[in-house]
Coordinates of N, CA, C and O in Angstrom, one line a residue:
M127 N 0.7 -1.2 0.0 CA 0.0 0.0 0.0 C 0.8 1.2 0.0 O 1.7 1.3 0.7
A128 N 0.6 2.3 -0.6 CA 1.2 3.4 -0.9 C 1.1 4.4 0.6 O 0.1 4.2 1.1
N129 N 2.1 5.1 0.9 CA 2.1 6.1 1.8 C 1.0 7.2 1.6 O 0.8 7.5 0.3
A130 N 0.2 7.5 2.5 CA -1.0 8.5 2.3 C -1.1 9.3 3.5 O -2.2 9.1 4.2
P131 N -0.1 10.0 4.1 CA -0.2 10.8 5.3 C -1.2 12.0 5.1 O -1.3 12.5 4.3
R132 N -1.7 12.3 6.3 CA -2.8 13.2 6.4 C -2.7 13.9 7.9 O -2.3 13.2 8.7
I133 N -2.5 15.3 7.8 CA -2.5 15.9 9.4 C -3.9 16.7 9.3 O -4.4 17.3 8.6
S134 N -4.2 17.0 10.8 CA -5.4 17.8 10.9 C -5.1 19.3 10.8 O -3.8 19.7 10.6
N135 N -6.1 20.0 10.8 CA -6.0 21.4 10.4 C -5.1 22.1 11.7 O -4.2 22.9 11.4
N136 N -5.5 21.4 12.7 CA -4.9 22.2 14.0 C -3.4 21.7 14.1 O -2.3 22.5 14.4
A137 N -2.9 20.7 13.6 CA -1.5 20.2 13.3 C -1.0 20.9 12.2 O 0.3 21.4 12.5
A138 N -1.5 21.3 11.1 CA -1.1 22.1 10.1 C -0.7 23.4 10.6 O 0.4 24.1 10.4
K139 N -1.5 24.2 11.4 CA -1.4 25.5 11.9 C 0.0 25.4 13.1 O 0.7 26.4 12.9
A140 N -0.1 24.4 13.8 CA 1.1 24.2 14.8 C 2.5 24.1 13.8 O 3.4 24.6 14.3
A141 N 2.5 23.2 13.0 CA 3.6 23.1 12.2 C 4.1 24.4 11.6 O 5.3 25.0 11.5
C142 N 2.9 25.3 11.1 CA 3.3 26.5 10.4 C 4.0 27.5 11.4 O 4.8 28.2 11.3
D143 N 3.5 27.6 12.7 CA 4.0 28.2 13.8 C 5.4 27.9 14.0 O 6.3 28.7 14.3
A144 N 5.7 26.5 14.0 CA 7.1 26.0 14.4 C 7.8 26.6 13.3 O 9.1 27.1 13.6
I145 N 7.5 26.5 12.1 CA 8.6 27.1 11.0 C 8.7 28.5 11.3 O 10.0 29.0 11.3
V146 N 7.7 29.4 11.3 CA 8.0 30.8 11.5 C 8.8 31.2 12.6 O 9.4 32.0 12.9
D147 N 8.5 30.4 13.7 CA 9.2 30.5 14.9 C 10.5 30.4 14.9 O 11.6 31.0 15.6
R148 N 11.2 29.6 14.0 CA 12.7 29.3 13.9 C 13.2 30.5 13.4 O 14.5 30.8 13.6
L149 N 12.7 31.6 12.4 CA 13.1 32.9 12.3 C 13.3 33.8 13.1 O 14.2 34.7 13.1
D150 N 12.8 33.6 14.5 CA 12.9 34.6 15.5 C 14.2 33.9 16.5 O 14.4 34.4 17.5
L151 N 14.8 33.0 16.1 CA 16.0 32.7 16.9 C 17.1 33.6 16.9 O 17.0 34.2 15.9
G152 N 17.8 33.7 17.6 CA 19.0 34.5 17.5 C 18.7 35.8 18.3 O 17.4 36.2 18.7
S153 N 19.5 36.8 18.3 CA 19.5 38.2 18.8 C 18.7 39.1 18.2 O 18.6 40.2 18.7
G154 N 18.6 38.9 17.0 CA 17.8 40.1 16.1 C 17.0 39.5 15.3 O 16.4 38.6 15.2
A155 N 16.6 40.4 14.2 CA 15.4 40.4 13.6 C 15.9 39.4 12.3 O 17.1 39.3 11.8
A156 N 14.9 38.7 11.6 CA 15.3 37.7 10.6 C 15.2 38.5 9.2 O 14.9 39.9 9.3
K157 N 15.8 38.2 8.2 CA 16.0 38.9 6.8 C 15.5 37.9 5.7 O 15.2 36.7 5.8
L158 N 14.8 38.8 4.9 CA 14.2 38.3 3.7 C 15.2 38.7 2.5 O 15.7 39.7 2.5
R159 N 15.7 37.6 1.9 CA 16.7 37.7 0.9 C 16.0 37.3 -0.5 O 15.7 36.3 -0.5
I160 N 15.9 38.2 -1.6 CA 15.6 37.7 -2.9 C 16.5 37.7 -3.6 O 17.6 38.2 -4.0
Y161 N 16.5 36.5 -4.7 CA 17.4 36.1 -5.6 C 17.0 36.0 -6.9 O 15.8 35.8 -7.0
D162 N 17.9 35.9 -8.0 CA 17.5 35.4 -9.3 C 18.0 33.9 -9.4 O 18.4 33.5 -8.4
G163 N 17.9 33.5 -10.6 CA 18.4 32.0 -10.8 C 17.4 30.9 -10.3 O 16.2 31.3 -10.0
T164 N 17.8 29.8 -10.3 CA 17.1 28.6 -10.0 C 17.1 28.6 -8.5 O 18.1 28.5 -7.7
Q165 N 15.8 28.2 -8.0 CA 15.5 28.1 -6.3 C 16.3 26.7 -6.1 O 15.9 25.7 -6.9
P166 N 17.1 26.6 -5.2 CA 17.6 25.4 -4.6 C 16.7 24.3 -4.3 O 15.4 24.9 -3.9
T167 N 17.1 23.0 -4.2 CA 16.1 21.9 -3.7 C 15.5 22.3 -2.3 O 14.3 21.9 -2.4
D168 N 16.3 22.7 -1.4 CA 15.6 23.0 -0.3 C 16.6 24.0 0.6 O 17.6 24.3 0.0
P169 N 15.9 24.7 1.9 CA 17.0 25.7 2.4 C 18.3 25.0 3.0 O 19.3 25.7 3.3
D170 N 18.5 23.5 2.7 CA 19.9 23.0 3.2 C 20.7 22.9 2.2 O 21.9 22.6 2.4
T171 N 20.2 23.1 0.9 CA 21.1 23.1 -0.2 C 21.8 24.4 -0.3 O 21.3 25.6 -0.4
S172 N 23.1 24.3 -0.6 CA 24.1 25.5 -0.8 C 23.6 26.3 -1.9 O 23.1 25.7 -2.9
L173 N 23.9 27.6 -2.1 CA 23.7 28.3 -2.9 C 24.7 28.1 -4.2 O 25.7 28.0 -3.7
G174 N 24.3 28.3 -5.5 CA 25.3 28.3 -6.5 C 25.4 29.8 -7.1 O 26.2 30.7 -6.4
A175 N 25.1 29.7 -8.4 CA 25.4 30.9 -9.2 C 24.0 31.9 -8.9 O 24.3 33.2 -9.6
Q176 N 23.3 31.9 -8.1 CA 22.2 32.8 -7.8 C 22.7 34.2 -7.4 O 23.8 34.0 -6.6
T177 N 22.2 35.2 -7.7 CA 22.7 36.5 -7.3 C 21.5 37.1 -6.4 O 20.3 37.2 -6.5
L178 N 22.1 37.5 -5.3 CA 21.2 38.3 -4.3 C 21.0 39.7 -4.8 O 21.8 40.5 -5.2
L179 N 19.7 39.8 -5.0 CA 19.2 41.2 -5.6 C 18.8 42.1 -4.5 O 19.0 43.4 -4.8
A180 N 18.4 41.7 -3.4 CA 17.7 42.6 -2.4 C 17.7 41.6 -1.0 O 17.4 40.4 -0.9
E181 N 17.7 42.6 0.1 CA 17.8 41.9 1.4 C 17.0 43.1 2.2 O 17.2 44.1 2.3
L182 N 16.1 42.5 2.9 CA 14.9 43.2 3.6 C 14.9 42.6 5.0 O 15.1 41.4 5.2
T183 N 14.8 43.6 6.0 CA 14.9 43.3 7.4 C 13.3 42.9 8.0 O 12.6 44.0 7.5
M184 N 13.0 41.9 8.5 CA 11.9 41.6 9.0 C 11.6 42.3 10.4 O 12.5 42.5 11.0
S185 N 10.3 42.1 10.8 CA 9.9 42.4 12.1 C 10.3 41.4 13.1 O 11.0 40.2 12.7
D186 N 10.5 41.6 14.4 CA 10.9 40.4 15.5 C 9.9 40.7 16.6 O 10.1 41.5 17.4
P187 N 8.9 39.8 16.4 CA 9.0 38.6 15.6 C 8.4 38.8 14.3 O 7.9 39.7 13.8
A188 N 8.9 37.8 13.2 CA 8.8 37.9 12.0 C 7.3 37.8 11.4 O 6.7 38.4 10.3
F189 N 6.5 36.9 12.1 CA 5.4 36.5 11.6 C 4.2 36.5 12.8 O 4.6 36.1 14.0
G190 N 3.0 36.6 12.5 CA 1.9 36.5 13.5 C 1.7 34.9 13.7 O 2.3 34.1 12.9
A191 N 0.7 34.7 14.6 CA 0.3 33.0 14.8 C -0.3 32.8 13.3 O -1.0 33.5 12.8
A192 N -0.1 31.4 13.1 CA -0.8 30.8 12.0 C -2.4 30.8 12.1 O -2.9 30.5 13.1
A193 N -2.8 31.0 11.1 CA -4.4 31.0 11.0 C -4.6 29.9 10.1 O -4.1 29.4 9.2
D194 N -6.3 29.7 10.0 CA -6.9 28.6 9.3 C -6.8 29.1 7.8 O -7.3 30.1 7.3
A195 N -6.0 28.2 7.2 CA -6.0 28.7 5.6 C -7.0 27.9 4.8 O -7.1 28.0 3.8
N196 N -7.7 26.8 5.5 CA -8.8 26.2 4.9 C -8.5 25.5 3.5 O -9.3 25.9 2.5
P197 N -7.8 24.4 3.5 CA -7.4 23.9 4.6 C -5.8 24.1 4.8 O -5.2 24.6 3.8
G198 N -5.4 23.7 5.8 CA -4.2 24.0 6.5 C -3.7 25.1 7.3 O -4.9 25.6 7.7
G199 N -2.6 25.6 7.5 CA -2.4 26.7 8.5 C -1.5 27.7 7.4 O -0.7 27.4 6.8
R200 N -1.7 28.9 7.8 CA -1.1 30.2 7.1 C -0.6 31.2 8.0 O -1.3 31.6 9.0
A201 N 0.8 31.5 7.9 CA 1.2 32.6 8.9 C 1.7 33.8 7.7 O 2.1 33.6 6.7
T202 N 1.2 35.0 8.1 CA 1.5 36.2 7.3 C 2.4 37.0 8.1 O 2.5 37.1 9.2
A203 N 3.5 37.4 7.3 CA 4.5 38.4 7.7 C 4.0 39.5 8.5 O 3.3 40.0 7.9
D204 N 4.7 39.9 9.5 CA 4.5 41.2 9.8 C 5.3 42.3 9.1 O 5.7 42.0 7.9
T205 N 5.3 43.5 9.6 CA 6.1 44.7 8.7 C 7.5 44.1 8.3 O 8.1 43.5 9.2
I206 N 7.8 44.4 6.9 CA 8.9 44.1 6.5 C 9.5 45.3 5.9 O 8.9 46.0 5.2
T207 N 10.7 45.7 6.6 CA 11.5 47.2 6.2 C 11.8 47.1 4.7 O 12.4 46.0 4.2
D208 N 11.6 48.0 4.1 CA 12.1 48.3 2.6 C 13.6 48.0 2.6 O 14.2 48.4 3.5
D209 N 14.1 47.6 1.4 CA 15.6 47.8 1.0 C 15.6 48.8 0.4 O 15.0 49.1 -0.7
S210 N 16.2 49.9 0.8 CA 16.3 51.2 0.2 C 17.5 51.3 -1.0 O 17.3 52.1 -1.8
S211 N 18.0 50.2 -1.0 CA 19.1 50.2 -2.2 C 19.4 48.8 -2.4 O 20.3 48.2 -2.0
A212 N 18.6 48.4 -3.8 CA 18.8 47.1 -4.0 C 20.3 46.7 -4.4 O 21.0 47.5 -4.9
N213 N 20.7 45.5 -4.2 CA 22.3 45.1 -4.2 C 22.6 44.8 -6.0 O 23.8 45.0 -6.1
A214 N 21.6 44.3 -6.8 CA 22.1 44.0 -8.0 C 20.7 44.3 -9.0 O 19.8 44.2 -8.3
D215 N 20.9 44.1 -10.2 CA 20.0 44.1 -11.3 C 19.8 42.7 -11.5 O 20.6 41.6 -11.4
G216 N 18.4 42.2 -11.8 CA 17.9 40.9 -12.2 C 16.4 40.6 -11.9 O 15.7 41.8 -11.5
T217 N 16.2 39.5 -12.2 CA 14.8 39.2 -12.2 C 14.5 38.5 -11.0 O 15.0 37.1 -11.0
A218 N 13.8 38.7 -10.0 CA 13.5 37.9 -8.9 C 12.7 36.6 -9.1 O 11.6 36.7 -9.8
T219 N 13.2 35.5 -8.7 CA 12.5 34.3 -9.0 C 12.3 33.5 -7.8 O 11.3 32.7 -7.7
W220 N 13.1 33.6 -6.8 CA 12.8 32.8 -5.3 C 13.5 33.6 -4.1 O 14.1 34.8 -4.5
F221 N 13.2 33.5 -3.1 CA 13.4 34.1 -1.9 C 13.8 33.1 -0.8 O 13.7 31.8 -0.8
T222 N 14.6 33.6 0.3 CA 15.0 32.7 1.2 C 14.9 33.4 2.3 O 14.9 34.8 2.6
L223 N 14.3 32.9 3.7 CA 14.1 33.6 4.8 C 15.2 33.2 5.7 O 15.4 31.8 5.9
V224 N 16.2 34.0 6.5 CA 17.1 33.4 7.3 C 17.0 34.1 8.7 O 16.5 35.2 9.0
D225 N 17.2 33.5 9.8 CA 17.3 34.1 11.0 C 18.4 35.1 11.2 O 19.1 35.2 10.4
S226 N 18.5 35.5 12.4 CA 19.5 36.6 12.8 C 20.9 36.0 12.6 O 21.9 36.9 12.7
D227 N 21.1 34.8 12.7 CA 22.3 34.1 12.6 C 22.7 33.7 11.1 O 23.7 32.8 10.9
N228 N 21.8 34.2 10.1 CA 21.9 33.9 8.7 C 21.9 32.4 8.4 O 22.2 32.0 7.4
V229 N 20.9 31.7 9.1 CA 20.5 30.5 8.9 C 19.3 30.4 8.1 O 18.1 30.9 8.7
R230 N 19.4 29.7 6.9 CA 18.2 29.6 6.1 C 17.3 28.6 6.7 O 17.4 27.4 7.0
V231 N 16.0 29.2 6.7 CA 15.0 28.5 7.3 C 13.8 28.0 6.2 O 13.2 27.0 6.4
F232 N 13.4 29.0 5.3 CA 12.5 28.9 4.5 C 12.7 29.3 2.9 O 13.5 30.4 3.0
D233 N 12.6 28.8 2.0 CA 12.5 29.2 0.6 C 11.3 29.1 0.0 O 10.5 28.4 0.3
G234 N 11.0 30.0 -0.9 CA 9.8 30.2 -1.6 C 9.8 30.8 -3.0 O 10.8 31.4 -3.5
S235 N 8.8 30.9 -3.6 CA 8.5 31.5 -5.0 C 8.4 32.9 -4.7 O 7.8 33.4 -3.9
V236 N 8.7 33.6 -5.9 CA 8.4 35.1 -6.0 C 7.6 35.4 -7.3 O 7.9 34.9 -8.2
G237 N 6.8 36.2 -7.3 CA 5.9 36.6 -8.4 C 5.3 37.9 -8.1 O 5.3 38.6 -7.0
T238 N 4.5 38.2 -9.1 CA 3.4 39.4 -8.8 C 2.0 39.1 -8.3 O 1.2 39.8 -8.2
S239 N 1.9 37.8 -8.5 CA 0.5 37.1 -8.1 C 1.0 35.6 -7.9 O 1.8 35.1 -8.6
A240 N 0.0 34.9 -7.3 CA 0.1 33.4 -7.3 C 1.5 33.0 -6.8 O 2.2 32.1 -7.4
A241 N 2.2 33.5 -5.9 CA 3.5 33.2 -5.5 C 3.4 33.3 -3.8 O 2.6 34.0 -3.3
D242 N 4.6 32.9 -3.3 CA 4.7 32.7 -1.7 C 5.0 34.4 -1.2 O 4.4 34.9 -0.3
L243 N 5.7 35.0 -2.3 CA 6.1 36.2 -1.9 C 5.7 37.3 -3.3 O 5.9 37.0 -4.3
I244 N 4.9 38.3 -2.9 CA 4.3 39.0 -3.9 C 5.0 40.4 -3.8 O 5.2 41.0 -3.0
L245 N 5.8 40.8 -4.9 CA 6.2 41.9 -5.4 C 5.5 42.9 -6.4 O 4.7 42.2 -7.2
N246 N 5.5 44.0 -6.5 CA 4.6 44.9 -7.7 C 5.5 44.7 -9.1 O 4.9 44.8 -9.8
S247 N 6.7 44.3 -8.8 CA 7.4 43.9 -10.2 C 8.6 43.1 -9.7 O 9.3 43.0 -8.7
V248 N 8.9 42.0 -10.6 CA 10.2 41.1 -10.2 C 11.1 41.5 -10.9 O 12.3 40.9 -10.7
A249 N 11.2 42.7 -11.8 CA 12.5 43.4 -12.3 C 13.0 44.3 -11.3 O 12.3 45.0 -10.8
I250 N 14.1 43.9 -10.7 CA 14.7 44.7 -9.6 C 15.9 45.4 -10.3 O 16.9 44.6 -11.0
S251 N 16.1 46.6 -10.0 CA 17.4 47.4 -10.4 C 18.3 47.6 -9.3 O 17.8 48.2 -8.2
S252 N 19.6 47.5 -9.3 CA 20.5 47.8 -8.5 C 20.3 49.2 -8.2 O 20.0 50.3 -9.0
G253 N 20.2 49.6 -6.7 CA 20.2 51.0 -6.2 C 18.7 51.2 -5.8 O 18.4 52.3 -5.1
A254 N 17.6 50.5 -6.6 CA 16.2 50.9 -6.3 C 15.7 50.5 -5.0 O 16.3 49.6 -4.4
V255 N 14.5 51.0 -4.6 CA 13.9 50.5 -3.5 C 13.2 49.3 -3.8 O 12.5 49.4 -4.8
V256 N 13.1 48.6 -2.9 CA 12.4 47.2 -3.0 C 11.5 46.9 -2.0 O 11.8 47.0 -0.7
S257 N 10.3 46.8 -2.1 CA 9.0 46.7 -1.2 C 8.4 45.5 -1.2 O 8.2 45.0 -2.6
V258 N 7.9 44.9 -0.3 CA 7.2 43.5 -0.3 C 5.7 43.8 0.0 O 5.3 44.6 0.8
T259 N 4.9 43.5 -0.9 CA 3.4 43.4 -0.9 C 2.8 42.4 -0.1 O 1.9 42.8 0.7
S260 N 3.2 41.2 -0.1 CA 2.7 40.1 0.6 C 3.7 39.2 0.9 O 4.4 38.8 -0.1
L261 N 3.7 38.5 2.2 CA 4.5 37.4 2.3 C 3.8 36.3 3.3 O 3.4 36.9 4.2
T262 N 3.5 35.3 2.8 CA 2.7 34.1 3.5 C 3.6 32.9 3.4 O 4.2 32.5 2.4
I263 N 3.5 32.1 4.5 CA 3.8 30.7 4.5 C 2.7 29.8 5.0 O 2.0 30.0 5.8
T264 N 2.6 28.8 4.1 CA 1.4 28.0 4.2 C 1.7 26.4 4.5 O 2.8 25.8 3.7
V265 N 1.2 25.7 5.4 CA 1.3 24.4 5.8 C 0.2 23.6 5.4 O -1.0 23.9 6.0
P266 N 0.1 22.8 4.2 CA -1.2 22.3 3.8 C -1.7 21.1 4.9 O -0.7 20.5 5.7
E267 N -2.9 20.6 5.0 CA -3.3 19.4 5.7 C -3.0 18.4 5.3 O -2.8 17.1 5.9
S268 N -2.7 18.3 3.8 CA -2.3 16.9 3.3 C -1.4 16.9 2.4 O -1.0 17.9 1.9

């Protein structure tokens, strides 16, 4: 028989809270780093040729408690400080969230809609201001 794990809504919310709480480890605020290129397999995979386009500082704590995403749990980022001067030119394709010790915790997609991180434009220019429209982390029930 094939594996078919399922978790309850409450478990999905608790798992989501556990993930975002990792961002608050260390003595300072977490950071949101936006990259071009191919998203690594997972946050434990080393970066390759991706270019850091922008780095934004998150609130501390970074996220509020997970809510019911029907189905699953979804946490929404609190205030994220703009990057007042982007690091490089490029097209944002993915992001990573790191704790204050620069440990990667979560990677996700970037887009202008239907992505984990929503920007008003994925075209980033060196020296430009980069602002976040929306950032959520969702843990599904199944």
